[in-house]
PDB file of C-alpha atoms in Angstrom:
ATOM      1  CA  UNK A   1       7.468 -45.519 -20.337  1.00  0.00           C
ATOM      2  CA  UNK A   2       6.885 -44.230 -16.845  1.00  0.00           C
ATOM      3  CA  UNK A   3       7.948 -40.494 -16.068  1.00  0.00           C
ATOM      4  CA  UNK A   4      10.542 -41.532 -13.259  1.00  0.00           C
ATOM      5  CA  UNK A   5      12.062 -43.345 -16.231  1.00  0.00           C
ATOM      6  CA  UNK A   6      13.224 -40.411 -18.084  1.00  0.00           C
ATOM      7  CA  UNK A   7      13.587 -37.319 -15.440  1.00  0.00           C
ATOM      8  CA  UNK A   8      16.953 -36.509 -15.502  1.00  0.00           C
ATOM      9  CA  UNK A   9      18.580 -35.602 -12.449  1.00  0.00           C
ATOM     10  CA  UNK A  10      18.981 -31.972 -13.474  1.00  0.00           C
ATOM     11  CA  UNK A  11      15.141 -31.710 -15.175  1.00  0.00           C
ATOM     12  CA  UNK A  12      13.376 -27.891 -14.059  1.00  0.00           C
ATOM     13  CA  UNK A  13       9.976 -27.693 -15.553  1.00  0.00           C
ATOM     14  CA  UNK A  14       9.605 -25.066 -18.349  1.00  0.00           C
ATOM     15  CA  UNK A  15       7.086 -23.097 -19.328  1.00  0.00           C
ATOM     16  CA  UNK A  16       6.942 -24.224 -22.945  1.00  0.00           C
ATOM     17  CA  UNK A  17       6.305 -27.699 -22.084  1.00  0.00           C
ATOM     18  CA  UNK A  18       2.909 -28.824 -21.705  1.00  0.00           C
ATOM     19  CA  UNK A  19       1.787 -27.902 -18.374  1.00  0.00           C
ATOM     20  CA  UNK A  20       1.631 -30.659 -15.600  1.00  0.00           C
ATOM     21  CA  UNK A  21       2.614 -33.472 -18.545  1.00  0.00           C
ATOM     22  CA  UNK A  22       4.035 -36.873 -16.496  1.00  0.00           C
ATOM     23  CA  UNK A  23       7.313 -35.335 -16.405  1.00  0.00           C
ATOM     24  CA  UNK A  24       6.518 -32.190 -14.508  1.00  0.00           C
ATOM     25  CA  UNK A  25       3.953 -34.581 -11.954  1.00  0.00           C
ATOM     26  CA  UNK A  26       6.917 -36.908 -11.331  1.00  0.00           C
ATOM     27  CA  UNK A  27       9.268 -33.466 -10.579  1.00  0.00           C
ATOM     28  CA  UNK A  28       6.483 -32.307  -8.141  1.00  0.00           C
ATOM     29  CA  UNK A  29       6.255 -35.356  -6.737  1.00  0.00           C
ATOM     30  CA  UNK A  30       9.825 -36.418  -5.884  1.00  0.00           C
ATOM     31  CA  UNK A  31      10.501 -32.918  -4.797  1.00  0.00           C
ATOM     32  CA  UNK A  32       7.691 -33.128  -2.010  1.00  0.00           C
ATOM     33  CA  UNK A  33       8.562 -37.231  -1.367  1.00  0.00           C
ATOM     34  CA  UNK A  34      12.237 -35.892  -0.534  1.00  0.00           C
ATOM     35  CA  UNK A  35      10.238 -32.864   1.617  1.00  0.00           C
ATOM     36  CA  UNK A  36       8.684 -35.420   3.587  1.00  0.00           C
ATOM     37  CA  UNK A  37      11.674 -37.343   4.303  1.00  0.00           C
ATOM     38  CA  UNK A  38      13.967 -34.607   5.469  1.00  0.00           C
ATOM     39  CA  UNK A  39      11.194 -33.574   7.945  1.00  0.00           C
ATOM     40  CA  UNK A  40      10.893 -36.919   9.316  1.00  0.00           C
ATOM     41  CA  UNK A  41      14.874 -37.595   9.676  1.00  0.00           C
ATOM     42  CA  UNK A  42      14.302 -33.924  11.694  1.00  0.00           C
ATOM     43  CA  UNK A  43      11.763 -35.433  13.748  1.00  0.00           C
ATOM     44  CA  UNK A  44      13.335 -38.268  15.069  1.00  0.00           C
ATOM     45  CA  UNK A  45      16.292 -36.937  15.318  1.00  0.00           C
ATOM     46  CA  UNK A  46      14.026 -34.464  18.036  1.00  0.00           C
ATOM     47  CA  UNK A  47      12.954 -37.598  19.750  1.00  0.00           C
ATOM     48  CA  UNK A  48      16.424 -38.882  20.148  1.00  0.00           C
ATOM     49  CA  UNK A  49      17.519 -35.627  21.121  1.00  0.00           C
ATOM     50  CA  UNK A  50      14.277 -35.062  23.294  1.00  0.00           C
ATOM     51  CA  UNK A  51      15.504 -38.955  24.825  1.00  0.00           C
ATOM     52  CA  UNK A  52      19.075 -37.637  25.618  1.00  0.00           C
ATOM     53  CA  UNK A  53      17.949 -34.325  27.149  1.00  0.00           C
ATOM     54  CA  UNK A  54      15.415 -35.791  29.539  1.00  0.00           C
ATOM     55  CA  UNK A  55      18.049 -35.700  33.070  1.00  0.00           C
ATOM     56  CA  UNK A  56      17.630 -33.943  36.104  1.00  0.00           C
ATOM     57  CA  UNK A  57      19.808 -30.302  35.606  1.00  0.00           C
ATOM     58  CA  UNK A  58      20.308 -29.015  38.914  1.00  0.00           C
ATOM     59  CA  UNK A  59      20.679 -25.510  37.906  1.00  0.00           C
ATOM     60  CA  UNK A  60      17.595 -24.036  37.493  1.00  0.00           C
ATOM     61  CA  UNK A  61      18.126 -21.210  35.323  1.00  0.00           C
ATOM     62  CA  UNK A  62      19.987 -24.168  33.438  1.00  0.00           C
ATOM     63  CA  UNK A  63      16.735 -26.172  34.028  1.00  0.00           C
ATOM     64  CA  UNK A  64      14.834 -22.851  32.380  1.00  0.00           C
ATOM     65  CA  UNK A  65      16.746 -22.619  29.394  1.00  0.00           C
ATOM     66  CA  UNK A  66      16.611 -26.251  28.613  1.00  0.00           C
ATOM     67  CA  UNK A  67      12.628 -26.644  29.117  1.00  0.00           C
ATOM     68  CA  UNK A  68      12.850 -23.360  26.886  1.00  0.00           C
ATOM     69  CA  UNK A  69      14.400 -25.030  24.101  1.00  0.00           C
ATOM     70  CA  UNK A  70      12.496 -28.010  24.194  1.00  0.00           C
ATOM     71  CA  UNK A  71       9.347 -26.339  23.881  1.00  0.00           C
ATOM     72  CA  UNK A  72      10.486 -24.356  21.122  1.00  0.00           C
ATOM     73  CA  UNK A  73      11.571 -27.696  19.480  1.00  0.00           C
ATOM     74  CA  UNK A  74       8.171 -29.201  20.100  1.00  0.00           C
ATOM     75  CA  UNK A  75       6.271 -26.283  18.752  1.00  0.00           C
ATOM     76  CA  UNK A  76       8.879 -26.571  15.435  1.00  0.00           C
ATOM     77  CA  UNK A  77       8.076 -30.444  14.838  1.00  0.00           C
ATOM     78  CA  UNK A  78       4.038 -29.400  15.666  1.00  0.00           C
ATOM     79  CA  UNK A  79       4.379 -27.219  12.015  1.00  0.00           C
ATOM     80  CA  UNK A  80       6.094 -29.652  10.542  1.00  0.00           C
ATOM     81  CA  UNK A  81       3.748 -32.399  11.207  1.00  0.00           C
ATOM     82  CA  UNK A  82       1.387 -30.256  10.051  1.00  0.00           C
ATOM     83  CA  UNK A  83       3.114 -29.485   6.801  1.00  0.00           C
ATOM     84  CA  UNK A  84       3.780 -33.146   6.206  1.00  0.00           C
ATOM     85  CA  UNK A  85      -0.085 -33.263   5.905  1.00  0.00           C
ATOM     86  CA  UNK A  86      -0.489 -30.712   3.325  1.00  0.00           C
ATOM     87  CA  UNK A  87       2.885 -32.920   1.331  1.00  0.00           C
ATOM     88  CA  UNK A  88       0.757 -35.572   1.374  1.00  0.00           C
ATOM     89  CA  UNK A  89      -2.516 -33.865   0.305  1.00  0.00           C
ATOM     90  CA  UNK A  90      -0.398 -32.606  -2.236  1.00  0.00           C
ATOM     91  CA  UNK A  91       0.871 -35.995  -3.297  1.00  0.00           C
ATOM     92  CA  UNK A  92      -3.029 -37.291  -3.266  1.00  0.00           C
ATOM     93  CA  UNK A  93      -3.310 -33.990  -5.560  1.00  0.00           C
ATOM     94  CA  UNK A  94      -0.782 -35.579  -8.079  1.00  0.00           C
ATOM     95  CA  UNK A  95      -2.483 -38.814  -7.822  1.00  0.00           C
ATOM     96  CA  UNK A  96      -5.962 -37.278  -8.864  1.00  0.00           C
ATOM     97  CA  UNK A  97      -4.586 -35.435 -11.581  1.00  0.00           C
ATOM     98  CA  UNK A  98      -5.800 -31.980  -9.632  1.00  0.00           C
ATOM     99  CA  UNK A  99      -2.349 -30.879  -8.196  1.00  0.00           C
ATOM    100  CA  UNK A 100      -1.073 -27.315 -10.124  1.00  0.00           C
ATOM    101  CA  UNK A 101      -4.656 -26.067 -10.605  1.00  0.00           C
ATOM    102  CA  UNK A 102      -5.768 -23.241  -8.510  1.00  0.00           C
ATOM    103  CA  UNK A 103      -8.210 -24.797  -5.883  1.00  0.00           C
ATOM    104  CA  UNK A 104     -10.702 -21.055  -6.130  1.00  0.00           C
ATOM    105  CA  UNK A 105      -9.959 -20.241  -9.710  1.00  0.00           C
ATOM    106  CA  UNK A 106      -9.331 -23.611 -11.350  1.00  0.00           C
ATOM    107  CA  UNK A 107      -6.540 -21.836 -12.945  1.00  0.00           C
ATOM    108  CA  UNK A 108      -2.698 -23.455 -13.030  1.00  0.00           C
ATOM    109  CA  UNK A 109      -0.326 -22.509 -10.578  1.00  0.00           C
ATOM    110  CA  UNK A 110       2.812 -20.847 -11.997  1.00  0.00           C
ATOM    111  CA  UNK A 111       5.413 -23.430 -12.448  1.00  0.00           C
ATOM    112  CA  UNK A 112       7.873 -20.845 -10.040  1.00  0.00           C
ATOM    113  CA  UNK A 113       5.325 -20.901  -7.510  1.00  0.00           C
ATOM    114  CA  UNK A 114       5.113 -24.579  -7.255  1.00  0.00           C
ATOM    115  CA  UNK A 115       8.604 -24.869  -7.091  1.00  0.00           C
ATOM    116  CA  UNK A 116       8.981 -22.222  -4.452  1.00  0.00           C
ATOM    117  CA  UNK A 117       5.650 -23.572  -2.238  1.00  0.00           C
ATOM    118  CA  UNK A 118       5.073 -27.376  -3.877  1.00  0.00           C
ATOM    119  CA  UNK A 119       2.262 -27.309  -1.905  1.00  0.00           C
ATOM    120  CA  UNK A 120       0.537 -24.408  -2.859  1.00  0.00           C
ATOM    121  CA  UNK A 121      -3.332 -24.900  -3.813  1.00  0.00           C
ATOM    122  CA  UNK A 122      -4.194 -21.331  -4.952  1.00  0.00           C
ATOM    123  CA  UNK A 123      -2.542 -19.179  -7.367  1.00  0.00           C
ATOM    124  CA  UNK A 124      -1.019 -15.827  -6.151  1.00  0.00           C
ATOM    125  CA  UNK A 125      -3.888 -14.004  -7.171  1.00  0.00           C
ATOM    126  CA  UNK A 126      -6.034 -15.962  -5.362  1.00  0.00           C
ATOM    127  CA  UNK A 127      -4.105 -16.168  -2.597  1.00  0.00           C
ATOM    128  CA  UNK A 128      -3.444 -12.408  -2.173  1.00  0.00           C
ATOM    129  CA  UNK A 129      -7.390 -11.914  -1.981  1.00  0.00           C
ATOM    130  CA  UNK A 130      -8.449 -14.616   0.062  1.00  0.00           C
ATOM    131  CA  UNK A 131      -5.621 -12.686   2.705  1.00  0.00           C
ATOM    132  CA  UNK A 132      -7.383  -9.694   1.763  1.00  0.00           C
ATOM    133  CA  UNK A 133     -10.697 -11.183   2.577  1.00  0.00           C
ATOM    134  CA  UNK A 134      -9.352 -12.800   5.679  1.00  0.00           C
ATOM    135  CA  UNK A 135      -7.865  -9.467   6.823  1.00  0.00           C
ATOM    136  CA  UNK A 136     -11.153  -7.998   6.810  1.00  0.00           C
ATOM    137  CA  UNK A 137     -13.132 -10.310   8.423  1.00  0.00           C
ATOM    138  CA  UNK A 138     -10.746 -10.566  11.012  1.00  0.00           C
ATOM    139  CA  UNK A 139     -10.712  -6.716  11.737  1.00  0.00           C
ATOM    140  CA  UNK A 140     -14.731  -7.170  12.360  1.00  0.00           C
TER     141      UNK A 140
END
């Protein structure tokens, strides 16, 4: 029997389960499948809105605030796209059997973090000292 068989609607991976069993990869998954679709809904709903806002204000502090907002709206659906990359590298994760393990350490990823950041690919140890490390090299 598949995992998306048996997740109730209500399942929360636990600790004392076995870690990244079917059940907790099908959790993962449908949480960052559901990710992905809310971002795209957002981003067409920008292009419609993007569509609509497209006429000729006369006012040109009007003009200013509009442009304004569209850019900001632009650079918003620019990190999203982005982010809809790393769901779906994510996703390949759970396809490959790699996703929860710690890309540096090889360790697993605390079940909180992954439900926090579902597309986290470092623990928070590791991810505190590559910072660290990228702090430094940055100040050179």
């Amino acid at each position: 029997m598949k995992a998306e068989n048996f997740l109730p609607d209500d399942y929360r991976p636990a600790e004392d389960e076995p870690f990244m069993n079917d059940r907790q990869l099908e959790y993962f998954r449908r949480k960052l499948l559901n990710w992905k679709t809310e971002l795209l809904d957002q981003s067409a709903e920008t292009l419609d809105n993007l569509g609509e806002s497209a006429r000729n204000v006369p006012d040109i502090a009007d003009r200013a605030s509009e442009e304004t907002d569209r850019a900001l709206e632009l650079r918003t659906r620019d990190r999203q796209r982005k982010l809809i990359g790393k769901i779906d590298a994510a996703l390949r994760r759970i396809d490959n059997g790699e996703y929860g393990y710690c890309e540096m350490s090889g360790e697993p990823i605390s079940l909180k973090r992954l439900d926090a950041r579902p597309i986290a690919i470092m623990t928070l140890e590791s991810q505190e000292r590559h910072e660290r490390r990228e702090r430094v090299h940055r100040d050179d």
